[in-house]
Amino acid sequence: MWRSAMMSAVWRWQGLALMTVSIVVSIWLAATGQLILYIHPRYVLFTVIMAVIGLAFVVASFLPRASHDHDERPSGAGAVFSGVATAATLTLAATLMVLPPATLSSATADQRGINSTGVRTDGASVDDVASATDAAVASFTVLDWASLLRQTSDVAFYDGKPASVVGFITRHPDDPENMFYLSRFVITCCAVDAQPIGLPVYLENWEDAFAVDEWVAVDGGFGANPSRQGTQPIVLVPADIQVTEQPTEPYLY
Amino acid sequence: MADAAVRARRSGRRPSAKRGIGPGTIVGLLVGVLGLASLFAVRAFTTRIDGPTLPDAAQDLLTLTYSVIIESLPFVLLGIVVSILVQVWVPDRWIVKVLPKNATLRRVVVSFLGMFLPVCECGNLPLARGMMAKGFTVSESMTFLLAAPILNPITIITTHQAFGFDDGILVARLLGGFAIANLIGWLYSKHPDQDSLLTDRFAAECALPDPHEQRQTKAQKSVELFVRETGVIMPALFIGALLAGLVQVLVPRAVLVNLGSNPIWSILAMMVLAFVISVCSNVDAFFILPFASTFMPGSIVTFLVFGPIVDIKMLAMMRTTFTTRTLVQLTLVVALVSAAIGLVVNYVA
């Protein structure tokens, strides 16, 4: 008897618990500037407004109510399935409550294939760059350079154009010992649609000093690929590499 | 005995419902506010603890799952709020009576309701449920559910921003979405027993006039609806998000991309991608834009027509309302028609 009463309560409060956790975590992420780890910045305001409205409903739901005891309970196989599903959703909510927020890692970059879907071309274009100042070129992101590399592999074009870029390290399949990708994720809506992009970097035995997933700041220039393996004609040859903190905005837009 | 208990409880509740502010109200508010405050405290505190780090793939699975949940949350809330407005605050005659009498015309008008209620697909479901509770037929609500994610101003603007009028992608998407929604609505309007399309739980909610209806204020009814809709939608959203995350971690993207240049395989690949990715219709045009260089335009159209209607997250959420059998039929019809639309665009454009 008490079991079915308990099941009924779980059935009713489960959704409210999941909603409350989602709202609390969203607001906390927004307050600490970390909501952009999961969604595009243009949705932050909308998310916060709706979350606050939701919060008001959650508080109101604690008020006394006219009794509703006719909530239907599942039985038989349905009860087993819904028991498992309930446990899964509540566990997921608990991890959402306690685990530190994180960005996507090189595992997802490898799984999705770096530069595999075609880099967007609304970054820097070859024509713009011809008239750009050195300061403008130095502010180019991984996305700008990846977009340029897609447009031209003319070594002369890159001559005398200094690059200063930040990204995380993922493996390069062509010459794993001496090349890696300096990569970023580009997102259009949320982390679900993140597309990995990357610049090929040539550094002999890079794993002696750096590790996959580590964030680094690279200064250098683009030039002909010294590696004998692989098909990448132009690579970034670093003059200086420093390990760095993950940027507060780890994704590019 | 049970009756006596119910009567006692009812009479006990009644004064506070009338007066609004009683001891129960204050205790309830205190419990609610304190509970929320402690949740915020837990969340802020646990982030300082250095736990063991998860393996990359597991961590990314969680990140992707959270991302689906957090991205959908405001749209779900908007949908629930609009659904509450429609069910509790808007008089019946405003909505049901302005519609044409002719069934086909009604469905045509219903499929354009999304132009005025711009919630994307996760918000549509609570609204469609509200419409059924309000007296719309199942097939009319289905027409709305399928048309509104595509025929709404935000989706049209973002699709136009992404593709302009290139290759007829925008036009094909709008016409395709309209055609599929009305086709499905027409098919199910022929069904002799519309209630059998619904899950027992939801059909029961619609059929029974709420016995406590008369004694509740509109505000109480709103909160009650919020709790009930949350109880239905949120578990489904969590399960859908987890499944979408799992599939994304397990299926290598390259498998799909390699199929891109074949007129038929590219369409199938895009349907699988749309099914897996479960991204909202308001933004899916931006998502698919980078694929436009490797995939044929017809397959892009298929993605844009199929994805808003059928994907892992939506099926998990629609399962709360429609029977599995109905959803299988619906998925098949939508898949066939959107593939056909894609093929036509591939061979014409």
PDB file of C-alpha atoms in Angstrom, chain B residues 173 270-271 273-275 277 279 284-285 287-288 298-308:
ATOM      1  CA  ARG B 173      10.920  23.398 -46.844  1.00  0.00           C
ATOM      2  CA  MET B 270      20.447  13.282 -43.934  1.00  0.00           C
ATOM      3  CA  MET B 271      17.351  11.612 -42.509  1.00  0.00           C
ATOM      4  CA  LEU B 273      21.462  12.717 -39.210  1.00  0.00           C
ATOM      5  CA  ALA B 274      18.250  14.683 -38.551  1.00  0.00           C
ATOM      6  CA  PHE B 275      16.919  11.783 -36.493  1.00  0.00           C
ATOM      7  CA  ILE B 277      20.940  15.236 -33.928  1.00  0.00           C
ATOM      8  CA  VAL B 279      18.280  20.014 -32.919  1.00  0.00           C
ATOM      9  CA  ASP B 284      18.669  23.652 -37.704  1.00  0.00           C
ATOM     10  CA  ALA B 285      19.271  25.670 -40.889  1.00  0.00           C
ATOM     11  CA  PHE B 287      23.480  23.617 -38.266  1.00  0.00           C
ATOM     12  CA  ILE B 288      23.121  22.125 -41.724  1.00  0.00           C
ATOM     13  CA  GLY B 298      17.452  17.839 -52.011  1.00  0.00           C
ATOM     14  CA  SER B 299      19.009  16.049 -49.066  1.00  0.00           C
ATOM     15  CA  ILE B 300      19.297  19.372 -47.231  1.00  0.00           C
ATOM     16  CA  VAL B 301      15.567  19.922 -47.836  1.00  0.00           C
ATOM     17  CA  THR B 302      14.848  16.430 -46.511  1.00  0.00           C
ATOM     18  CA  PHE B 303      16.829  17.233 -43.381  1.00  0.00           C
ATOM     19  CA  LEU B 304      14.925  20.501 -42.907  1.00  0.00           C
ATOM     20  CA  VAL B 305      11.499  18.909 -43.429  1.00  0.00           C
ATOM     21  CA  PHE B 306      12.021  15.586 -41.651  1.00  0.00           C
ATOM     22  CA  GLY B 307      14.085  16.792 -38.669  1.00  0.00           C
ATOM     23  CA  PRO B 308      11.586  19.164 -37.046  1.00  0.00           C
TER      24      PRO B 308
END
